[in-house]
PDB file of C-alpha atoms in Angstrom:
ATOM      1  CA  UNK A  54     120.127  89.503 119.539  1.00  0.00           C
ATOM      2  CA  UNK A  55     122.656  92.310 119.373  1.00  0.00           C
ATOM      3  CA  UNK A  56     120.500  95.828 118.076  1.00  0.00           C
ATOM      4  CA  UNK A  57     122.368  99.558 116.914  1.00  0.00           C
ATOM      5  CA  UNK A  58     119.320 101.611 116.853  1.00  0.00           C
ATOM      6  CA  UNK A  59     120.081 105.104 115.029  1.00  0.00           C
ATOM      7  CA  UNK A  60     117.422 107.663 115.705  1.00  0.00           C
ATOM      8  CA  UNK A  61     116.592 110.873 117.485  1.00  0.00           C
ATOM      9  CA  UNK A  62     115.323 110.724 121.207  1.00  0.00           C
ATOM     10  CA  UNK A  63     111.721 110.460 120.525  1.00  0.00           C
ATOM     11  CA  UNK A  64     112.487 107.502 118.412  1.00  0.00           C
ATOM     12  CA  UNK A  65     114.802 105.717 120.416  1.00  0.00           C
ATOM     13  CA  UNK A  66     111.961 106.306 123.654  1.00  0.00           C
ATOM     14  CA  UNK A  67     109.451 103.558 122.118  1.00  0.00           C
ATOM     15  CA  UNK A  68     112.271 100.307 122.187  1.00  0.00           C
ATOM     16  CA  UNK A  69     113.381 101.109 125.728  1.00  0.00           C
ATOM     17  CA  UNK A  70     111.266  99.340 127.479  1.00  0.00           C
ATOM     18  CA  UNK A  71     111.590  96.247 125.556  1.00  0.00           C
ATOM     19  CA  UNK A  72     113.756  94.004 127.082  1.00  0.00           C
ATOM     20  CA  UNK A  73     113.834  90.529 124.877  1.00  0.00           C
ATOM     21  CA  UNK A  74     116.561  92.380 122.891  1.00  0.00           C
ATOM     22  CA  UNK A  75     119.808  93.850 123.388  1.00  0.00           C
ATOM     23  CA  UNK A  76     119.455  97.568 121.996  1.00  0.00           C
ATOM     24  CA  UNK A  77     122.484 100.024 121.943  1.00  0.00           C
ATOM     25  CA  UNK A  78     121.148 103.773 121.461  1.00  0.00           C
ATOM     26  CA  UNK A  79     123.240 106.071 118.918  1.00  0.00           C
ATOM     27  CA  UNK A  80     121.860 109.625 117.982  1.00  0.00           C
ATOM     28  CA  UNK A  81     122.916 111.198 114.586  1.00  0.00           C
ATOM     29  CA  UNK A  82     126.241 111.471 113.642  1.00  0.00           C
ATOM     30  CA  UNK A  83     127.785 110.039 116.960  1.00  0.00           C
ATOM     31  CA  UNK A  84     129.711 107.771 116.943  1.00  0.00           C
ATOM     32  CA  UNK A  85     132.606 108.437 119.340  1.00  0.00           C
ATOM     33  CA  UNK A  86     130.420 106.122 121.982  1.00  0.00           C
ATOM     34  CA  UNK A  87     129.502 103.408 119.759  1.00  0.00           C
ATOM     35  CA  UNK A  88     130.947 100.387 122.090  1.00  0.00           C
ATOM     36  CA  UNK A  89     133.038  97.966 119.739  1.00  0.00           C
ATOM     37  CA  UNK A  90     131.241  94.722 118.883  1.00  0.00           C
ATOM     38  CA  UNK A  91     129.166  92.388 116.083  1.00  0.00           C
ATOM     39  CA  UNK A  92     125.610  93.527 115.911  1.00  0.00           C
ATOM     40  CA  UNK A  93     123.017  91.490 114.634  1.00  0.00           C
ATOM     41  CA  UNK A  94     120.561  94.246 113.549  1.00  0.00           C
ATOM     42  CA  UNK A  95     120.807  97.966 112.336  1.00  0.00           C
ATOM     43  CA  UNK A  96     117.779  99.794 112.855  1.00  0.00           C
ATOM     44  CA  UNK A  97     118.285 103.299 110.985  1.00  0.00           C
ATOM     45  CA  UNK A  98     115.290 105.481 111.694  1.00  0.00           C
ATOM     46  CA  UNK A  99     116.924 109.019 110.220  1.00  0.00           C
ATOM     47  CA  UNK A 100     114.716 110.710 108.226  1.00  0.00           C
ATOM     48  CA  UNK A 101     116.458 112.704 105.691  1.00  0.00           C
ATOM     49  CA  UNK A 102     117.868 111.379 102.426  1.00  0.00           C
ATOM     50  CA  UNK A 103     121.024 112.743 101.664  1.00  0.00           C
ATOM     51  CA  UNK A 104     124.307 111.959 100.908  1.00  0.00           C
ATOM     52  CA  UNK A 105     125.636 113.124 104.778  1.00  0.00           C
ATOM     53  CA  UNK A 106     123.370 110.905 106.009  1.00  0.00           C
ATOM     54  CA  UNK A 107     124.213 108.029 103.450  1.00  0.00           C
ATOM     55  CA  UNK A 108     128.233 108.140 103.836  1.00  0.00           C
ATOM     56  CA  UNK A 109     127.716 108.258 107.328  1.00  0.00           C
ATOM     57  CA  UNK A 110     125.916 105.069 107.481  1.00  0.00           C
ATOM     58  CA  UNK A 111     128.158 103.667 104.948  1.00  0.00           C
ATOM     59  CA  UNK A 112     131.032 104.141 106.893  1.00  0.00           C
ATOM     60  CA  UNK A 113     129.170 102.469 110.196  1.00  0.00           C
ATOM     61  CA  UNK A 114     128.598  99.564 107.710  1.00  0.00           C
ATOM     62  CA  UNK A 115     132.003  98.935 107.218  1.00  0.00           C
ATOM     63  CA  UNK A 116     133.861  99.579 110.508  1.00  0.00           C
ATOM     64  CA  UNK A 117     130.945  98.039 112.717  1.00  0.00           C
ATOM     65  CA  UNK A 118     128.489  95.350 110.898  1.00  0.00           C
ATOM     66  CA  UNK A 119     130.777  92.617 109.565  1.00  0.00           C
ATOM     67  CA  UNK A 120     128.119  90.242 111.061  1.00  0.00           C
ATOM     68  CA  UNK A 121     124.949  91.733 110.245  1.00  0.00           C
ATOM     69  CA  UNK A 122     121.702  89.647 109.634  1.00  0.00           C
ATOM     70  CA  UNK A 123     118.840  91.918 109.335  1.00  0.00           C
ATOM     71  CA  UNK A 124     118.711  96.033 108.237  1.00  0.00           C
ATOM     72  CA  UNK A 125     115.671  98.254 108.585  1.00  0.00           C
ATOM     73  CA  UNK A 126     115.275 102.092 107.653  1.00  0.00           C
ATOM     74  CA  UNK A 127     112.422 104.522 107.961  1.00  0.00           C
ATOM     75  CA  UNK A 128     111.187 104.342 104.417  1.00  0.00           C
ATOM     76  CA  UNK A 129     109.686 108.038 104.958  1.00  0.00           C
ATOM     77  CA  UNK A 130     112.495 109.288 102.552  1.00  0.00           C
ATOM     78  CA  UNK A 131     114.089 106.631 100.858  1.00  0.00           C
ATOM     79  CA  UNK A 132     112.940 102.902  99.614  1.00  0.00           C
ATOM     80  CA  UNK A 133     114.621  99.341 101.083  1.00  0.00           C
ATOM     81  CA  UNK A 134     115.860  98.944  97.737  1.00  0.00           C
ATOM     82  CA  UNK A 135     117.530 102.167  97.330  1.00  0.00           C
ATOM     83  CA  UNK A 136     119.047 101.798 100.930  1.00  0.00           C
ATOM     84  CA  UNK A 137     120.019  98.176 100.351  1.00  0.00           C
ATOM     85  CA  UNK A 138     121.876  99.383  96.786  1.00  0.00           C
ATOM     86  CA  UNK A 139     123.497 102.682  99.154  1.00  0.00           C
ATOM     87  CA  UNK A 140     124.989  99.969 101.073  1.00  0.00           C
ATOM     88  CA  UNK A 141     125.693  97.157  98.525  1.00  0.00           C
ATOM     89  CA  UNK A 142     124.260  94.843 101.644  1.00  0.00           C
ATOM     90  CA  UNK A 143     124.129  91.386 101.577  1.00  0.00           C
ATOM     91  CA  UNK A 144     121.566  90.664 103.829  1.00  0.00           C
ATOM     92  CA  UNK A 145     117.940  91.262 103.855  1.00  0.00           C
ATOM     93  CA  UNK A 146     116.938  95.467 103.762  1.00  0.00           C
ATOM     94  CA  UNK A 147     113.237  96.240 105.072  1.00  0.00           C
ATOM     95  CA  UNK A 148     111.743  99.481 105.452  1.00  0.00           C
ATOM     96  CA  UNK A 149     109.088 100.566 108.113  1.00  0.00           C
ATOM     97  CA  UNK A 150     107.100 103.548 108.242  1.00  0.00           C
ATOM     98  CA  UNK A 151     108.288 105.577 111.534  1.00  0.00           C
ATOM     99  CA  UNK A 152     106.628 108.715 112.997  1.00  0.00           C
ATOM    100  CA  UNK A 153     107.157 108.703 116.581  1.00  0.00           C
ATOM    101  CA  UNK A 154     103.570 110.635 116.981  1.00  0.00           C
ATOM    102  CA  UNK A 155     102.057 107.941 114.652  1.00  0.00           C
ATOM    103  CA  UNK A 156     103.936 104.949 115.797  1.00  0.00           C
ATOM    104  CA  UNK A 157     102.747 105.290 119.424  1.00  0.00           C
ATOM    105  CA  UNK A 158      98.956 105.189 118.023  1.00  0.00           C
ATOM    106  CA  UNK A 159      98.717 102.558 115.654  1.00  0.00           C
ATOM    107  CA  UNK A 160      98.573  98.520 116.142  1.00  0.00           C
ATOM    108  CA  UNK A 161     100.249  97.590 113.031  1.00  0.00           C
ATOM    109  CA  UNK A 162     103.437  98.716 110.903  1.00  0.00           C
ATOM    110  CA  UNK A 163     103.754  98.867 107.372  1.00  0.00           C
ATOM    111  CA  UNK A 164     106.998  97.569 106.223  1.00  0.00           C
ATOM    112  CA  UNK A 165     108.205  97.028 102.665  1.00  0.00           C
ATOM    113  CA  UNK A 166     111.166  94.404 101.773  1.00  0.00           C
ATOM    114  CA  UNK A 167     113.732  95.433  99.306  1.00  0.00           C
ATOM    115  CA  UNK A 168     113.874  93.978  96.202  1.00  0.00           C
ATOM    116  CA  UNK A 169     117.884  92.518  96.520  1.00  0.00           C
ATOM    117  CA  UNK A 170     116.536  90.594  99.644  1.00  0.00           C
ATOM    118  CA  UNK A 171     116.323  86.848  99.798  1.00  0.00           C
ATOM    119  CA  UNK A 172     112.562  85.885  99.447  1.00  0.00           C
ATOM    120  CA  UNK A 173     113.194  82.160 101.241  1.00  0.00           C
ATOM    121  CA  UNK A 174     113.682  84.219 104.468  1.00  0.00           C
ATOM    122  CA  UNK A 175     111.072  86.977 104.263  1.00  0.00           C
ATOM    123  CA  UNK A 176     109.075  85.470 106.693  1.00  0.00           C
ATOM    124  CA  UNK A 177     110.949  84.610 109.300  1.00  0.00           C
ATOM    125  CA  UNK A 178     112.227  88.316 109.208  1.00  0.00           C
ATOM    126  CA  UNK A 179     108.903  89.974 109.022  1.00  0.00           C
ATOM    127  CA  UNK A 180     108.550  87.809 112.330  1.00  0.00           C
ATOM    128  CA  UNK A 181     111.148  89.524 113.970  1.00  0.00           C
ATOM    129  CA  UNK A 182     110.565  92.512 113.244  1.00  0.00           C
ATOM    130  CA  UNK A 183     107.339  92.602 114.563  1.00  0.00           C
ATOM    131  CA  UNK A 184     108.793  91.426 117.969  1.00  0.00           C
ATOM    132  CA  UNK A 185     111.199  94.262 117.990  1.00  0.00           C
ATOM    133  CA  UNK A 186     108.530  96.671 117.158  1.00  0.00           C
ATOM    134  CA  UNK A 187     105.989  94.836 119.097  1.00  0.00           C
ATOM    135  CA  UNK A 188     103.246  95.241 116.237  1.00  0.00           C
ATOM    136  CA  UNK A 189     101.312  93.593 113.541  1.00  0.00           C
ATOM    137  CA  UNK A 190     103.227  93.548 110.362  1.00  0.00           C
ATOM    138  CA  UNK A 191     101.722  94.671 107.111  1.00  0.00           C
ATOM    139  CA  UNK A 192     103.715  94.002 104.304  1.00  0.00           C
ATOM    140  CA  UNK A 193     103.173  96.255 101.245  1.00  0.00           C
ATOM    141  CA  UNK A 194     105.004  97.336  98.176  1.00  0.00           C
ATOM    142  CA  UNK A 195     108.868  99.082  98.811  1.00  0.00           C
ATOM    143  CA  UNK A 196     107.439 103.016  97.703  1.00  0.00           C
ATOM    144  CA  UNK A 197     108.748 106.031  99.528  1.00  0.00           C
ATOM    145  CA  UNK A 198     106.747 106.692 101.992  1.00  0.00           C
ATOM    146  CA  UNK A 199     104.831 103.379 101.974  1.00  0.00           C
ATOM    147  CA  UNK A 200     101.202 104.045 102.005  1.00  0.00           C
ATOM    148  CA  UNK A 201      99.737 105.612 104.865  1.00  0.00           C
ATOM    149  CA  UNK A 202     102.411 107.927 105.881  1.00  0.00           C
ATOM    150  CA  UNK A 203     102.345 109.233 102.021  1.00  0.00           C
ATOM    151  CA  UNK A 204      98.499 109.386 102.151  1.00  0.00           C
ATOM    152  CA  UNK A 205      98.071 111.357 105.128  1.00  0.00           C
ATOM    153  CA  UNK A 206     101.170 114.109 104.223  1.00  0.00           C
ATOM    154  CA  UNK A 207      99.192 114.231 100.584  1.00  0.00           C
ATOM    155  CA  UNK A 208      96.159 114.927 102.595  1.00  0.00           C
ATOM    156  CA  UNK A 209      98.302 117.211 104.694  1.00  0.00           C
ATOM    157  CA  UNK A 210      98.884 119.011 101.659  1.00  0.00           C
ATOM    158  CA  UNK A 211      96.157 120.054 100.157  1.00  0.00           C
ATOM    159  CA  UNK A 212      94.782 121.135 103.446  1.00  0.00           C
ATOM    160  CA  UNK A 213      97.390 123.936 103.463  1.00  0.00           C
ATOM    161  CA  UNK A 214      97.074 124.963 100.121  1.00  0.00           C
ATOM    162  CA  UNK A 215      93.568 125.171 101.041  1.00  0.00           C
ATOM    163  CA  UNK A 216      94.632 128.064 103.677  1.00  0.00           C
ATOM    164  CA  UNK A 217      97.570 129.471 101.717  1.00  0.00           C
ATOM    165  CA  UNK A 218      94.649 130.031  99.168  1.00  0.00           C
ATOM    166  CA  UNK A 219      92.567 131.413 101.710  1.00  0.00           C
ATOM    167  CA  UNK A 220      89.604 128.934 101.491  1.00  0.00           C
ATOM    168  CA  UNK A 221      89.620 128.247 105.083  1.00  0.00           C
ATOM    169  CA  UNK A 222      91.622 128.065 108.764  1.00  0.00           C
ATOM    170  CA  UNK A 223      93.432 125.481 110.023  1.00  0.00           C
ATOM    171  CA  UNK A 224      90.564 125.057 112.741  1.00  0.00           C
ATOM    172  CA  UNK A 225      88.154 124.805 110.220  1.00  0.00           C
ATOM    173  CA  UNK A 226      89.404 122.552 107.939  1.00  0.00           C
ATOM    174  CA  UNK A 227      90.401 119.989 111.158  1.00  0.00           C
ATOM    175  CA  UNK A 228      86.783 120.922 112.394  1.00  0.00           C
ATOM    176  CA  UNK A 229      85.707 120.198 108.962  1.00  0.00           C
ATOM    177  CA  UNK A 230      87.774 116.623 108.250  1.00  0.00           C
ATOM    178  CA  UNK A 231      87.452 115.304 111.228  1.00  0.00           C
ATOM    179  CA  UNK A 232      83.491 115.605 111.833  1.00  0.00           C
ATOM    180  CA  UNK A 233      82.707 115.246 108.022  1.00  0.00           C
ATOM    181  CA  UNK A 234      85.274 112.522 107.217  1.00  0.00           C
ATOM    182  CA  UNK A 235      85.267 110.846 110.977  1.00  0.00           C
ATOM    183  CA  UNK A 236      89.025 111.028 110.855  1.00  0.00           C
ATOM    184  CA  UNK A 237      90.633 110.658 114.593  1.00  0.00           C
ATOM    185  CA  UNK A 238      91.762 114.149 114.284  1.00  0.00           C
ATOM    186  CA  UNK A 239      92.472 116.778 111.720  1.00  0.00           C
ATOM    187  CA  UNK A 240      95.000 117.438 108.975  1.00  0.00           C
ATOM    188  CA  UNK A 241      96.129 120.129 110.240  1.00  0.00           C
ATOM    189  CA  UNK A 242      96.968 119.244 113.828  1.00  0.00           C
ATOM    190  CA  UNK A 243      98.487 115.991 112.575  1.00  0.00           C
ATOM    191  CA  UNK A 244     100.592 118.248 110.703  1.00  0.00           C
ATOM    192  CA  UNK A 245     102.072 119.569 113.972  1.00  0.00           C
ATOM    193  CA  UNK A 246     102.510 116.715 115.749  1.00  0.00           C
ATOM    194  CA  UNK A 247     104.836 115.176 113.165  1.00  0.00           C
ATOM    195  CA  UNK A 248     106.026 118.476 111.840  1.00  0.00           C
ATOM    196  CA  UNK A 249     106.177 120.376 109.202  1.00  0.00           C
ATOM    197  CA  UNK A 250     109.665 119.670 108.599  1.00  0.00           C
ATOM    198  CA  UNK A 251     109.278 115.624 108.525  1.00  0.00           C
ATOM    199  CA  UNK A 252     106.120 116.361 105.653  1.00  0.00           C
ATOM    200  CA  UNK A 253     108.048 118.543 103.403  1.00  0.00           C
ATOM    201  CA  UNK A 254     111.124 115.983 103.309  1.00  0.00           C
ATOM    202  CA  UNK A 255     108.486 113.079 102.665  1.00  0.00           C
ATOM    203  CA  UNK A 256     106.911 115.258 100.072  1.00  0.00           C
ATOM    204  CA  UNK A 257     109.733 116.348  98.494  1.00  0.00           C
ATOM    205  CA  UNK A 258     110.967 112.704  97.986  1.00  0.00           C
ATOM    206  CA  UNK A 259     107.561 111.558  96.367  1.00  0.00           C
ATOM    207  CA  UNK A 260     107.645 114.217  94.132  1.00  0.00           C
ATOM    208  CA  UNK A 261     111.624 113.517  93.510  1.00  0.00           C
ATOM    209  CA  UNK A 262     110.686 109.638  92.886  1.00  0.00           C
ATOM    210  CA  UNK A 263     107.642 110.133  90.335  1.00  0.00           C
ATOM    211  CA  UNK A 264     107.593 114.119  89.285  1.00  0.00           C
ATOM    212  CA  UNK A 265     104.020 114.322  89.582  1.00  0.00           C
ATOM    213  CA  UNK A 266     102.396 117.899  91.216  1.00  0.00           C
ATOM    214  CA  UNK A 267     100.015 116.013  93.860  1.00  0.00           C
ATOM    215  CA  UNK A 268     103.561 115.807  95.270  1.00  0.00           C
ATOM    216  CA  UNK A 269     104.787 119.240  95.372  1.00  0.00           C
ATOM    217  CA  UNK A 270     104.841 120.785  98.692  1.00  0.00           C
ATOM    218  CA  UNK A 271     102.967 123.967  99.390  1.00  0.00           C
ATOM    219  CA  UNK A 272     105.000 127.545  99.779  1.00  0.00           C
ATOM    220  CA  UNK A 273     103.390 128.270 102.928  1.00  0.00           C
ATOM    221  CA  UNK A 274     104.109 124.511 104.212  1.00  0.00           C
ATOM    222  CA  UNK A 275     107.626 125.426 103.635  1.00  0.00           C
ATOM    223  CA  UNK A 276     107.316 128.447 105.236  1.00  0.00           C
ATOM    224  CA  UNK A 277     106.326 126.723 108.054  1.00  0.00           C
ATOM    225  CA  UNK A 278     108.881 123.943 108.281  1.00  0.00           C
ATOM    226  CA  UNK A 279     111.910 126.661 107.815  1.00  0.00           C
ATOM    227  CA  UNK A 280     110.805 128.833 110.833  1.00  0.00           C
ATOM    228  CA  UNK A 281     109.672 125.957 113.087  1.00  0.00           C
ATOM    229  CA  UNK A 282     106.566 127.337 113.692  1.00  0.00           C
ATOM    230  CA  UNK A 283     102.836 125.382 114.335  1.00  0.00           C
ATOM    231  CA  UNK A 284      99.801 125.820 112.706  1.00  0.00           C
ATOM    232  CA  UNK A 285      97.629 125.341 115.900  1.00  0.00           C
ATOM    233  CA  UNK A 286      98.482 127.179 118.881  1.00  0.00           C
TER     234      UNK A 286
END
């Protein structure tokens, strides 16, 4: 099975070693490399949602994927169905949850199947795409964001409005969540190992998608994500 993986470097790190497939590597926007050929899988794990991004894969749909079976996107930003209608695809369009600092801690994926996709094959899809993930599927409703990656960057959140409004620290608060609430870790340094960046975009496309304030990213979240900067040293 021929693969085009799209992704940054940290993405693209986690399928390396798994040799039952045939993966070809392409960073953003590059596509002066991409060897000619049929692939039987795209694998698009860009986050952002824009219309760059979209035309870009668009055009790769055309030029390269006459004979493609199977699409999946990170669904951080953007639902299966949305993607599938972007690309007026006619085969199946599933979207995964993918956070490289996530990913590499977690035994199962959420995935979510577009709505345009054939239901008589679902299964022997979701099948596949566990073995090119190597992880338990868990199949849950096509939502931006899924569930647990919107959860946690809600949580997120409200943890920085929390010291935007001076309430508490960031070592507090992960002090406080993670011995009151027995998460694994807290908000806060979650928040920095996916970046601040990757939360606003998610957050911004909830609140885009349903216009409800649980969604609306804090100013000093923001803040953070435009200068690159951690909350934890």
């Amino acid at each position: 099975m021929n693969i085009l993986l799209i992704g940054e470097d940290n993405c693209l790190d986690f399928f390396k070693s798994n040799e039952n497939f045939q993966f070809t590597f392409l960073p953003y926007f590059d596509t002066l490399d991409l060897p000619d050929g049929d692939y039987d899988v795209l694998i698009d794990l860009t986050v952002s949602d824009n219309a760059v991004i979209a035309n870009y894969t668009l055009d790769l749909y055309k030029e390269h994927f006459t004979k493609l079976n199977l699409i999946i996107c990170n669904a951080l930003t953007k639902t299966a169905t949305k993607y599938s209608s972007v690309l007026n695809s006619k085969c199946n369009v599933f979207g995964v949850s993918f956070i490289p600092s996530i990913f590499k801690n977690t035994e199962s994926l959420e995935i979510s199947s577009a709505l345009q996709n054939n239901n008589a094959i679902i299964d022997v899809e979701t099948d596949v795409i566990s073995k090119i993930f190597d992880k338990k599927i868990n199949l849950v409703e096509d939502r931006v964001g899924l569930v647990s990656i919107r959860i946690l960057c809600m949580i997120i959140n409200e943890s920085i409005f929390a010291i935007q409004d001076g309430i508490a620290s960031a070592e507090d608060i992960d002090i406080a969540m993670k011995f009151g609430t027995n998460y694994p870790q807290g908000p806060v340094k979650w928040l920095d190992e996916i970046g601040a960046d990757v939360v606003v975009e998610v957050l911004d496309s909830l609140f885009d998608e349903y216009k409800e304030e649980r969604y609306r990213a804090s100013i000093l979240l923001k803040q953070y994500a435009r200068a690159d900067k951690l909350f934890l040293k």
